[in-house]
Coordinates of C-alpha atoms and ligand atoms in Angstrom, one line a residue:
X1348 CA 118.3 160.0 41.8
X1349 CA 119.5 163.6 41.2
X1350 CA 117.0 163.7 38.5
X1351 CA 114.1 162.1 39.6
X1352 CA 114.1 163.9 43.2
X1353 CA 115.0 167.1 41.6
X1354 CA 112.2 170.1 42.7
X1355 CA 111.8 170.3 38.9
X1356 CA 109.5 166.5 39.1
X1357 CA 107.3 168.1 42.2
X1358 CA 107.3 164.9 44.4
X1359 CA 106.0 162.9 41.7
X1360 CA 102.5 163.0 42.4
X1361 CA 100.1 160.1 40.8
X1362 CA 98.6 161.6 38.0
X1363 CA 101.2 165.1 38.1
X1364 CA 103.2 166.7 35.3
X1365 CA 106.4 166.0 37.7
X1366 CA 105.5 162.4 37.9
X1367 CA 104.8 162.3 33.8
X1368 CA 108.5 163.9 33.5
X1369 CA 110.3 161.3 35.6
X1370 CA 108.4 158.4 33.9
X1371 CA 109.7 159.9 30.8
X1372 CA 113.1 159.7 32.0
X1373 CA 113.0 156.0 33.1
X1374 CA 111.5 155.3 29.7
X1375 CA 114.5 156.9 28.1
X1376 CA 116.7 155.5 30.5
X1377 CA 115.4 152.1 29.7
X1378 CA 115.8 152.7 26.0
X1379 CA 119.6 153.5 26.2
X1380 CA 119.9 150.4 28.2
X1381 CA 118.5 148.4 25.2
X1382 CA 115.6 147.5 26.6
X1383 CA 112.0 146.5 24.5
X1384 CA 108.9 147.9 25.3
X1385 CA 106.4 146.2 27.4
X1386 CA 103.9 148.3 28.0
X1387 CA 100.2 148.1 26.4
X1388 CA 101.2 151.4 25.1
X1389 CA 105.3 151.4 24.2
X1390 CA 106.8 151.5 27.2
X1391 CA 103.7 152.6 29.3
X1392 CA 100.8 150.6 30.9
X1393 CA 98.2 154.0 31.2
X1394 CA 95.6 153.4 34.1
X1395 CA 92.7 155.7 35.2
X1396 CA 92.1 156.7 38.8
X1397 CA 89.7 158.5 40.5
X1398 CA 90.4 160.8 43.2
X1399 CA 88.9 161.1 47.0
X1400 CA 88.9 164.7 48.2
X1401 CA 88.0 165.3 51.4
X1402 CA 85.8 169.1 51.5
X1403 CA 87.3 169.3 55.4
X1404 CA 85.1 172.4 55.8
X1405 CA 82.0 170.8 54.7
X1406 CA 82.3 167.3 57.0
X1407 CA 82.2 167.2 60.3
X1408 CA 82.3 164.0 63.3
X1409 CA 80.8 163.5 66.6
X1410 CA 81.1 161.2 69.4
X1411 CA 77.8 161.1 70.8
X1412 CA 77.5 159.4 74.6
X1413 CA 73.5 159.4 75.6
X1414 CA 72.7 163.0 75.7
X1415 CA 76.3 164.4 75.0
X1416 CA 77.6 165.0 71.9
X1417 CA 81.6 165.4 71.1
X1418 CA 82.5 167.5 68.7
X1419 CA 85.5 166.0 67.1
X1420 CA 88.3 168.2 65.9
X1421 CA 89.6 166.9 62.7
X1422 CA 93.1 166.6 62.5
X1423 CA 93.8 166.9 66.2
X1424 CA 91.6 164.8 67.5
X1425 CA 91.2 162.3 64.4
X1426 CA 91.2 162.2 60.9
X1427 CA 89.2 160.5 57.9
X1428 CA 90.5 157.9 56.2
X1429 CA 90.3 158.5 52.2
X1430 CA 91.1 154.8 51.7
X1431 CA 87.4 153.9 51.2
X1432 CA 84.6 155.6 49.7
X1433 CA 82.9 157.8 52.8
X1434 CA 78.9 157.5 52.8
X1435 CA 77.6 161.4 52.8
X1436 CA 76.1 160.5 56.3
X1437 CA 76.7 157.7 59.2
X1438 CA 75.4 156.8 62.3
X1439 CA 76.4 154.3 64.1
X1440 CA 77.6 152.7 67.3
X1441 CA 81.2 151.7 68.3
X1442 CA 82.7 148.8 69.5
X1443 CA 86.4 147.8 70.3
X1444 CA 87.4 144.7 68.9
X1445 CA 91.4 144.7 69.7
X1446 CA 93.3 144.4 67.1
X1447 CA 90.1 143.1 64.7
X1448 CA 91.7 140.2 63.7
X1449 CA 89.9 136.5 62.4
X1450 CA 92.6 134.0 61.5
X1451 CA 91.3 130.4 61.5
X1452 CA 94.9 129.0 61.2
X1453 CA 95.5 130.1 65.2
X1454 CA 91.7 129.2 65.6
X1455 CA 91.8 133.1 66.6
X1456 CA 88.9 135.0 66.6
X1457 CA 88.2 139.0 67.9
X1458 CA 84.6 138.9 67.1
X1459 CA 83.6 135.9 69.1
X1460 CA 80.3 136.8 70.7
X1461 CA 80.2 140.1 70.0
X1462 CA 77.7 141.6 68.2
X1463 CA 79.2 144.2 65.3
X1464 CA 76.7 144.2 62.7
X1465 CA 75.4 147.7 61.6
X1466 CA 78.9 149.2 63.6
X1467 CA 81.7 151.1 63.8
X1468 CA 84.4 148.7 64.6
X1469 CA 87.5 150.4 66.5
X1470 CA 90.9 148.5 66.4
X1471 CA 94.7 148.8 67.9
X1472 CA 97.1 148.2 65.0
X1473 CA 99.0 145.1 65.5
X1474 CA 98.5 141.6 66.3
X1475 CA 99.4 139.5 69.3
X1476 CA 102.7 137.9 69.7
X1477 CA 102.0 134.1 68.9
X1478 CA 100.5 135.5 65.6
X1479 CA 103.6 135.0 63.0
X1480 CA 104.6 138.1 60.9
X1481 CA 103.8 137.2 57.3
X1482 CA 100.5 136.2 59.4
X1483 CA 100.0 139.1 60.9
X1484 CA 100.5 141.3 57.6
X1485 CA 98.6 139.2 55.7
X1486 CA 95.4 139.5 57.9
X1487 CA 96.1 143.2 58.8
X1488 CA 96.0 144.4 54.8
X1489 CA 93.2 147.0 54.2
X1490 CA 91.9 143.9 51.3
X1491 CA 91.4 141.6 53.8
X1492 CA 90.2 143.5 56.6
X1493 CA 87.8 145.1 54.6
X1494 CA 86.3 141.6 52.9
X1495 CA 86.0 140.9 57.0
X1496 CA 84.1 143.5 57.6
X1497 CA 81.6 142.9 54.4
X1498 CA 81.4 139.5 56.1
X1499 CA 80.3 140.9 59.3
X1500 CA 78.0 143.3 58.2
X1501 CA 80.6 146.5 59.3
X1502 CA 79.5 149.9 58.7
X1503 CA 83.4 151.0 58.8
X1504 CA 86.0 151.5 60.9
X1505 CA 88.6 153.5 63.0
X1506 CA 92.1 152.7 63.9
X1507 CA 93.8 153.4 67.1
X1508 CA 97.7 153.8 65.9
X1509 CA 100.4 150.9 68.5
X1510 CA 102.3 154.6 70.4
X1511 CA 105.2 152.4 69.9
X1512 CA 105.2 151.5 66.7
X1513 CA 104.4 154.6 64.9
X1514 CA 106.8 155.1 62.1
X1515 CA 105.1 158.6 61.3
X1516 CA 104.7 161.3 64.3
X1517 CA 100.7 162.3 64.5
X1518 CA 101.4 165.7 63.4
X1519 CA 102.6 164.2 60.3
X1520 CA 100.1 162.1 59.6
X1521 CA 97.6 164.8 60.4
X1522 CA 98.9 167.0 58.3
X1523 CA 98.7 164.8 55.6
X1524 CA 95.3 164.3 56.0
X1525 CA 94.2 166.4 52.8
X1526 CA 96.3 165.0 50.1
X1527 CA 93.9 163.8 47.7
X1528 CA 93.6 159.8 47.8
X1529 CA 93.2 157.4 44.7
X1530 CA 91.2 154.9 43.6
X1531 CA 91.7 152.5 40.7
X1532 CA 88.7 153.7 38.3
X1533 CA 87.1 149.9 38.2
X1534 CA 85.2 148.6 40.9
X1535 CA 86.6 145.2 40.3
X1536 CA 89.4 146.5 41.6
X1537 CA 88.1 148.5 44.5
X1538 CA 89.1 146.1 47.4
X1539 CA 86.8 148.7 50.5
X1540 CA 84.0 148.6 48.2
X1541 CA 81.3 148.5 50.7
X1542 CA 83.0 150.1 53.7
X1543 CA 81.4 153.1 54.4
X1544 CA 82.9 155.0 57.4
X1545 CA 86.3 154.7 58.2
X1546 CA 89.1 156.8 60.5
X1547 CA 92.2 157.2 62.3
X1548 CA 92.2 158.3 65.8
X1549 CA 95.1 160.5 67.7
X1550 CA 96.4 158.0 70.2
X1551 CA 97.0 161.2 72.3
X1552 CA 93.2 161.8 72.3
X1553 CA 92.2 158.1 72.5
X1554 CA 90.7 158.5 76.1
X1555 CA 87.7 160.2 74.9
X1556 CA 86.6 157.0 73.0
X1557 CA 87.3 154.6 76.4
X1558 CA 85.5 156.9 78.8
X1559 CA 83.4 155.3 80.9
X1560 CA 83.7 152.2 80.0
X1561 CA 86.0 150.6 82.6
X1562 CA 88.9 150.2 80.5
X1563 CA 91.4 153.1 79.4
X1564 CA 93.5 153.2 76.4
X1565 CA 96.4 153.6 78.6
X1566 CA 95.9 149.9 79.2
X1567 CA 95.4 148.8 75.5
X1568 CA 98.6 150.7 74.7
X1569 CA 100.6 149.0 77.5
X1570 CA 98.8 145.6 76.9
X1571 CA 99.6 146.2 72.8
X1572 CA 103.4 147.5 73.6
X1573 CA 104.0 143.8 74.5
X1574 CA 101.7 142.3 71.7
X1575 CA 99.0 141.0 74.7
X1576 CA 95.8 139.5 73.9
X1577 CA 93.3 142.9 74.1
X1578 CA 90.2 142.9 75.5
X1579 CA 87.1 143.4 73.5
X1580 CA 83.9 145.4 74.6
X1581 CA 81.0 147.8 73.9
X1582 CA 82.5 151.6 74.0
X1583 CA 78.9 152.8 74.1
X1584 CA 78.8 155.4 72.2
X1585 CA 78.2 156.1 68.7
X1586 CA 79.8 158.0 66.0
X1587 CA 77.6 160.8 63.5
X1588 CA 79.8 161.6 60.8
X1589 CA 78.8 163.8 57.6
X1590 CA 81.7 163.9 54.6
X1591 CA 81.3 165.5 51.7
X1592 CA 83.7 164.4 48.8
X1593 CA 84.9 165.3 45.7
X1594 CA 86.0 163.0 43.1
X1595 CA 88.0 163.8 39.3
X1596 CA 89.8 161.4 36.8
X1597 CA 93.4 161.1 36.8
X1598 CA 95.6 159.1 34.2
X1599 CA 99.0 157.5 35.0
X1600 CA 101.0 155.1 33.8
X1601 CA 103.4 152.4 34.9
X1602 CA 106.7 151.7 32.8
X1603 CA 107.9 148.2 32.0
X1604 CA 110.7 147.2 29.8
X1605 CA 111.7 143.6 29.1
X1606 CA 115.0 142.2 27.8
X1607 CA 114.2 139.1 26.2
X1608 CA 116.0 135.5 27.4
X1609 CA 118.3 134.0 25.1
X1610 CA 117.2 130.4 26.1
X1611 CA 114.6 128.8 23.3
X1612 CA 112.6 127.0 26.3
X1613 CA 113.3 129.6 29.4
X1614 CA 112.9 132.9 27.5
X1615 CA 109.1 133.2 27.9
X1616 CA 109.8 133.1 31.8
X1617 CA 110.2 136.4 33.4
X1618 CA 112.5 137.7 36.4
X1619 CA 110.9 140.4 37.8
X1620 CA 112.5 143.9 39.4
X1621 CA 110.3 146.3 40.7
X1622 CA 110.2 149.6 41.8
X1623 CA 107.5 152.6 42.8
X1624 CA 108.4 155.7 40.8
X1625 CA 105.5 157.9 42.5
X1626 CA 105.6 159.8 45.8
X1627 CA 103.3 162.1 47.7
X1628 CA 103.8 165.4 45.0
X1629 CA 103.6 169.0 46.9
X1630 CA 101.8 169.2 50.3
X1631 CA 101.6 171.3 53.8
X1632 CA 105.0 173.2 54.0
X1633 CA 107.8 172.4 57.2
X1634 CA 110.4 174.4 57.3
X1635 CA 109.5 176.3 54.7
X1636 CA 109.4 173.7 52.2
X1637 CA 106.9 172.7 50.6
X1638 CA 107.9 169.9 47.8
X1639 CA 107.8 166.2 49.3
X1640 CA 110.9 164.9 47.0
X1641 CA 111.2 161.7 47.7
X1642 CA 114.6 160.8 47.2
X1643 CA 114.9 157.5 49.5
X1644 CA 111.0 156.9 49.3
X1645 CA 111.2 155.7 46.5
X1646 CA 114.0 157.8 43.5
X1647 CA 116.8 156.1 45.2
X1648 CA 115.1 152.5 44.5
X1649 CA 113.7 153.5 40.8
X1650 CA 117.5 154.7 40.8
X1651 CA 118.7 151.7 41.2
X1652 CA 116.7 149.8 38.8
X1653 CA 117.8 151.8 36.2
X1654 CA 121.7 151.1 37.2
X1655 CA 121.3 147.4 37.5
X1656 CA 119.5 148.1 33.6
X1657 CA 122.3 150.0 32.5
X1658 CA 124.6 147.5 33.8
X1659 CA 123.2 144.3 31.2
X1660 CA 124.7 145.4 27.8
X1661 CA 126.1 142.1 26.6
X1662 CA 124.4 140.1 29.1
X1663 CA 122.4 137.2 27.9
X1664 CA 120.5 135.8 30.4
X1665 CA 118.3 132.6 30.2
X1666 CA 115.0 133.9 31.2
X1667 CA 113.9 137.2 30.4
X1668 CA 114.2 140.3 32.7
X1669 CA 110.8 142.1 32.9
X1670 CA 111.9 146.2 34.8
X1671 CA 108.4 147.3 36.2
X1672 CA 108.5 150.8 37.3
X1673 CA 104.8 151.4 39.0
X1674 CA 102.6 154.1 39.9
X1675 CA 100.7 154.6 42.7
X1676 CA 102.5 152.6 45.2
X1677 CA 102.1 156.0 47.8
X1678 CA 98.0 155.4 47.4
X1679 CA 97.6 152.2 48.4
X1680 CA 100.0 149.7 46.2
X1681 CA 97.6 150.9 43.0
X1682 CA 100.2 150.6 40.2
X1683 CA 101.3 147.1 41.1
X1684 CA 97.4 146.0 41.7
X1685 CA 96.8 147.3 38.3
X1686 CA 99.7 145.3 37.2
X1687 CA 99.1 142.2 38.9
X1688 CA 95.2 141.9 37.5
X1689 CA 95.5 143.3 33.7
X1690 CA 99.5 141.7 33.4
X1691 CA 101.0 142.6 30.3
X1692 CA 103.0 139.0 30.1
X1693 CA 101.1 135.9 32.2
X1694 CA 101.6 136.2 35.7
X1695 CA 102.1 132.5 35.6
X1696 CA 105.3 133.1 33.3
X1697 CA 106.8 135.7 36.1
X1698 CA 109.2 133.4 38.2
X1699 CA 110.1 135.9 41.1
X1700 CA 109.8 140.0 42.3
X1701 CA 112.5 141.7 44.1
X1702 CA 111.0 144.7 44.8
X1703 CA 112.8 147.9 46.0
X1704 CA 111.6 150.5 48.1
X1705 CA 113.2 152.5 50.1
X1706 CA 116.3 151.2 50.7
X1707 CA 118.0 153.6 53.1
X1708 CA 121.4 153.4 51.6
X1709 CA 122.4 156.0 54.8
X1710 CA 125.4 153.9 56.6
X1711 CA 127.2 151.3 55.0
X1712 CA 126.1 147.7 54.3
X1713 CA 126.9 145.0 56.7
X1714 CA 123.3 143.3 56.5
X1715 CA 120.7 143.2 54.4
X1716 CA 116.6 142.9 55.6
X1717 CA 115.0 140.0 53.4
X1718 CA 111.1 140.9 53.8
X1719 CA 109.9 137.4 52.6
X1720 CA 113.6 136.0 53.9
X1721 CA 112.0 132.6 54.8
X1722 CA 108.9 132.2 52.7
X1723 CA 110.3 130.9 49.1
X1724 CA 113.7 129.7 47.9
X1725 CA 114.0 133.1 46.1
X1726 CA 115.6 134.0 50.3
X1727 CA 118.0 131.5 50.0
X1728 CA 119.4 132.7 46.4
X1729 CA 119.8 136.3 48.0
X1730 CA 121.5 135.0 50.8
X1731 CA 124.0 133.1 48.4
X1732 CA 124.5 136.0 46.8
X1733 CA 125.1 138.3 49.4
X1734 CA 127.5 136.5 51.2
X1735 CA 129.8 136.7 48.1
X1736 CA 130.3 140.3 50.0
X1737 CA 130.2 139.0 53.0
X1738 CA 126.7 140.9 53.8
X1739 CA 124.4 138.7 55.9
X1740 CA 120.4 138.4 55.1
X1741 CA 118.1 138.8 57.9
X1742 CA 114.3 138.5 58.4
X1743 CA 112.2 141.6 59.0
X1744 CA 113.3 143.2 62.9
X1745 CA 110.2 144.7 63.0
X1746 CA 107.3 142.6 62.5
X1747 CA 104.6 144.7 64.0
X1748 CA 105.0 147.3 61.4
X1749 CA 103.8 144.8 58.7
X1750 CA 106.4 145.6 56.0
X1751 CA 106.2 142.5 53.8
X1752 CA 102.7 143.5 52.7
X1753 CA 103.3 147.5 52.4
X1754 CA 105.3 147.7 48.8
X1755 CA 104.4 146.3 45.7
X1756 CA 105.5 143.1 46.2
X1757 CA 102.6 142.1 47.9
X1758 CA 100.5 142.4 44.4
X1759 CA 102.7 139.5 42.9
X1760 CA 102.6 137.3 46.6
X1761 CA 99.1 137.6 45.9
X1762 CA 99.7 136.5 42.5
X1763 CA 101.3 133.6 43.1
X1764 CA 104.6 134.6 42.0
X1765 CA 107.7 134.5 44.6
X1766 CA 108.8 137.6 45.9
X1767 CA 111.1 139.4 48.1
X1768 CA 111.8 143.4 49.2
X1769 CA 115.1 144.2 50.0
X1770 CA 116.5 147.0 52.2
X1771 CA 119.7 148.0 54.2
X1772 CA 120.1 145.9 57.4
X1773 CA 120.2 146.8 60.9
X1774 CA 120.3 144.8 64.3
X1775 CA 118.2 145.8 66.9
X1776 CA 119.4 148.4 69.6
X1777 CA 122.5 149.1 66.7
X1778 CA 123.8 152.9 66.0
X1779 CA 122.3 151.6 62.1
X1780 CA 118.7 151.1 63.9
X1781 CA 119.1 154.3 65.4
X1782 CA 119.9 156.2 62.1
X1783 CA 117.0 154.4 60.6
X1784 CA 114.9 155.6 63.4
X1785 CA 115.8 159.4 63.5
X1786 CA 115.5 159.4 59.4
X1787 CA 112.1 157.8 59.9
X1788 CA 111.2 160.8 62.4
X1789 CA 111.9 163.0 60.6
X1790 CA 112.5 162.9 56.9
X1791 CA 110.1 159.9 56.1
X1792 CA 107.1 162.1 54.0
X1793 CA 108.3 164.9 54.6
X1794 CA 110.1 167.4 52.2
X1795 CA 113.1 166.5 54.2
X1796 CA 113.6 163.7 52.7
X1797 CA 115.1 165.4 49.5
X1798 CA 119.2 165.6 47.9
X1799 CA 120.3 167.4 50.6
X1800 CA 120.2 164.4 52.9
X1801 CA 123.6 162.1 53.3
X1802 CA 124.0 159.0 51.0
X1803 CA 125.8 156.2 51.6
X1804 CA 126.9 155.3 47.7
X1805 CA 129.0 152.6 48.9
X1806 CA 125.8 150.8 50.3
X1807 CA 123.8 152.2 47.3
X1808 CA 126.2 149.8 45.2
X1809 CA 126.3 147.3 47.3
X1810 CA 122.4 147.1 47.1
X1811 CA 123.0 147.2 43.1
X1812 CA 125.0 144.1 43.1
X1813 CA 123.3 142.2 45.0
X1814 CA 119.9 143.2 43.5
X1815 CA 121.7 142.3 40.0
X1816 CA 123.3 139.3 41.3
X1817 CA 120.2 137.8 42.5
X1818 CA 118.4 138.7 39.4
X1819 CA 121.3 137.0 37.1
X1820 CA 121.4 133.7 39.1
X1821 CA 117.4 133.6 39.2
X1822 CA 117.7 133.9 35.2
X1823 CA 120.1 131.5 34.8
X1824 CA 118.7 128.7 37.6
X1825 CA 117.6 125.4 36.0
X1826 CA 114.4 125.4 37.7
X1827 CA 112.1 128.6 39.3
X1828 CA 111.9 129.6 42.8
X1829 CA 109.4 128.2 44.9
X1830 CA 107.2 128.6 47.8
X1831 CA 109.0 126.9 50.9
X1832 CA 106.4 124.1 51.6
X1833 CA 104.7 125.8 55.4
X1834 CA 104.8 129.4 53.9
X1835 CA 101.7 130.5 53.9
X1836 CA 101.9 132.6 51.4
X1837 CA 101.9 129.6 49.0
X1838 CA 97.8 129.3 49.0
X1839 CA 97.9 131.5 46.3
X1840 CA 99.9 129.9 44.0
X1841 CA 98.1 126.7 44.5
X1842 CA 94.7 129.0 43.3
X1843 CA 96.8 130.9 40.7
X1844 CA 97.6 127.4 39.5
X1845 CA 94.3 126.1 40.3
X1846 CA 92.6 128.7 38.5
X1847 CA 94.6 127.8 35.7
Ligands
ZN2294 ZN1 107.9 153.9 49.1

């Protein structure tokens, strides 16, 4: 971690110097562990990206009532979104739709007879309360929303942030606002393609938007605070936006290493670790500082990968063990999409992720947060596992924040493979929640979050033995893990298999 969140790697921007450095390291690192290549070149699976530059000075926003027109102050007000490709000009009405969301398993549907085609839709991030979590992340991820939105003939979209579940203050977010975003460079893989407009609003400035309509965002927010059904309704007003953006090629790699199975029929199955390498690189200075480390988010997890590695001299496990260190992860999961659609063993041969991101090894481990806890068998090997150390597993405490679908795991759920993300547990309204909380606040992005922060290393080891444990017993397990039966995360492994 030392190394990897050293000023020397420069926050590990996608497609930096710094970033090429610490890849270099985790290549060597694998290497010394024994490990074989798996790469499509050595150790390395290169992708190119594209960038999305905003030229701020160049684009401008208005909200535009009848005769009066709203100059919008970007950044204080509300910000682009670099997630999609911006159209050079748009003009077009806005409508609130709540939280936006179409999910024909609750029969629930947002966009019953109203009338979005050729609009902005604006929607509160969440989901109401009789929506499940996995649920709610599944049909709140920018892949899905955006195919949504193709389907109803969108123009694009702005997003109204829950005020109590931000895990990032506005000012933070804001300020972020200018680091370059990525796209993979292949439109196959370009999930907004289509999606021409899209922004996130202060929540502090969200009156404007509600303003003589009948229905304040002070009500949304207190209506969404308790996960309420939200009403839906015409703002009007429309939205003139001009962007201008510009775009260059950018190359980086993931890293995967593979130590082959010993058994002659289970060795061509794969237990998978991964872990993001990448972070946000150099960005707007606090404090002074200007290099976004990333130590927790995500050295400590790439960290602990390459323990658990260093760990397996002598060990002969079953199945193989396939270390995928990814890229990207920090603009938009891209690394582990890559990964998931160009493979470089058949996803149908990978038999689980446990994915690592973030752990927050900052107070010791009593618990430990199973995102995925209940969805496949792989949560009930964990829990085994842990509880030789007497830590308990426990299901996501924070469901509207949609973790489950924000690391890289979510590439191989959506591959068909079954897969968990692991972190250091809290209970709510605990002294741990509230150290989570305030390092959220304010080291989470931002250069804060660097080796001058405490570290728990006896939860840091913890993690490592159970992550290893779990690994070992999924290895050695006569048969794979599965999807529990109502998860409804299994659909696609019955069209992975299907498609087979
Ligand atoms: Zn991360």
């Amino acid at each position: 971690m030392k190394f990897l969140a050293d000023d020397n790697m420069e926050g590990r921007d996608t497609g930096s110097p710094g970033l090429q450095r610490a890849s270099a390291y985790v290549v060597d690192q694998l290497k010394r562990a024994g490990f074989q290549p798996a790469g499509t070149d050595g150790f390395y699976q290169p992708i190119k990206f594209r960038t999305r530059e905003l030229d701020e000075a160049n684009s401008s926003m208005m909200l535009v009532q009848g005769e009066k027109q709203q100059k919008i102050t970007l950044g204080d007000d509300a910000i682009f979104s670099m997630r999609v490709d911006l159209a050079p000009e748009v003009n077009a009405p806005v409508v609130f739709v709540g939280y936006g969301l179409r999910i024909p398993e609750l029969s629930l549907d947002e966009y019953a007879g109203l009338d979005v085609k050729g609009k902005i839709i604006v929607m509160f991030n969440g989901s109401p309360s009789n929506v499940p979590g996995p649920l709610s992340a599944h049909y709140n991820s920018g892949g899905e929303k955006a195919r949504l939105m193709r389907e109803l003939g969108v123009v694009g979209f702005i997003t109204l942030p829950n005020p109590a579940a931000m895990d990032l203050p506005w000012s933070r977010i804001a300020s972020s606002r200018l680091h370059p975003a990525m796209a993979i460079d292949d439109e196959k893989l370009n999930d907004s393609r289509g999606i021409q407009f899209a922004a996130g609003w202060n929540p502090a400035k969200a009156e404007m938007l509600f303003e003589g309509t009948g229905h304040t965002f002070a009500e949304i927010a207190a209506l969404g605070k308790d996960r309420k059904p939200l009403p839906h309704f015409d703002l009007g007003k429309s939205i003139h936006a001009k962007t201008h953006v510009n775009s260059h090629k950018v190359e980086s790699s993931n890293v995967i290493g593979k130590l082959p199975g010993t058994d002659p029929k289970l060795k061509d199955q794969y237990v998978v670790l991964s872990a993001h390498m990448d972070h946000v690189g150099i960005g707007e200075p606090i404090n002074g500082d200007k290099i976004y480390n990333g130590a927790m988010d995500n050295a400590s997890g790439t960290a602990a990968l390459i323990e658990v590695a260093k760990s397996l001299k002598g060990v002969k496990p079953k199945r193989s063990l396939l270390f995928v260190f990814v890229t990207a992860e920090e603009k938009g999961l891209l690394g582990s999409r890559y990964f998931a659609a160009y493979p470089t063993v058949s996803i149908r041969s990978i038999v689980a992720d446990i994915n690592t991101d973030m752990f927050l090894p900052i107070y010791p481990m009593k618990s430990l947060i199973v995102y995925g806890l209940n969805e496949s068998t792989l949560g009930d090997e964990i829990t085994t596992v842990a509880k030789r150390d007497d830590v308990a597993t426990m299901d996501d405490p924070e469901p509207l924040q949609n973790h489950f679908i924000r690391s890289d795991q979510y590439n191989f759920i959506k591959g068909g493979v079954p897969s968990v993300a692991l972190k250091n547990g809290y209970e709510k309204g605990s002294l741990e929640e509230a150290k989570v909380k305030e390092w959220s606040h304010t080291r989470y992005h931002a250069p804060s979050d660097d080796l001058q922060q405490p570290v728990d290393l006896s939860a840091a080891a913890e993690f490592e033995r159970i992550v290893r444990g779990t690994m070992i017993e999924v290895a050695n397990a006569p048969a794979r893990p599965e999807w529990k039966a109502d998860s409804f995360f299994k659909r696609y492994a019955n069209e992975q298999a299907a498609g087979q």
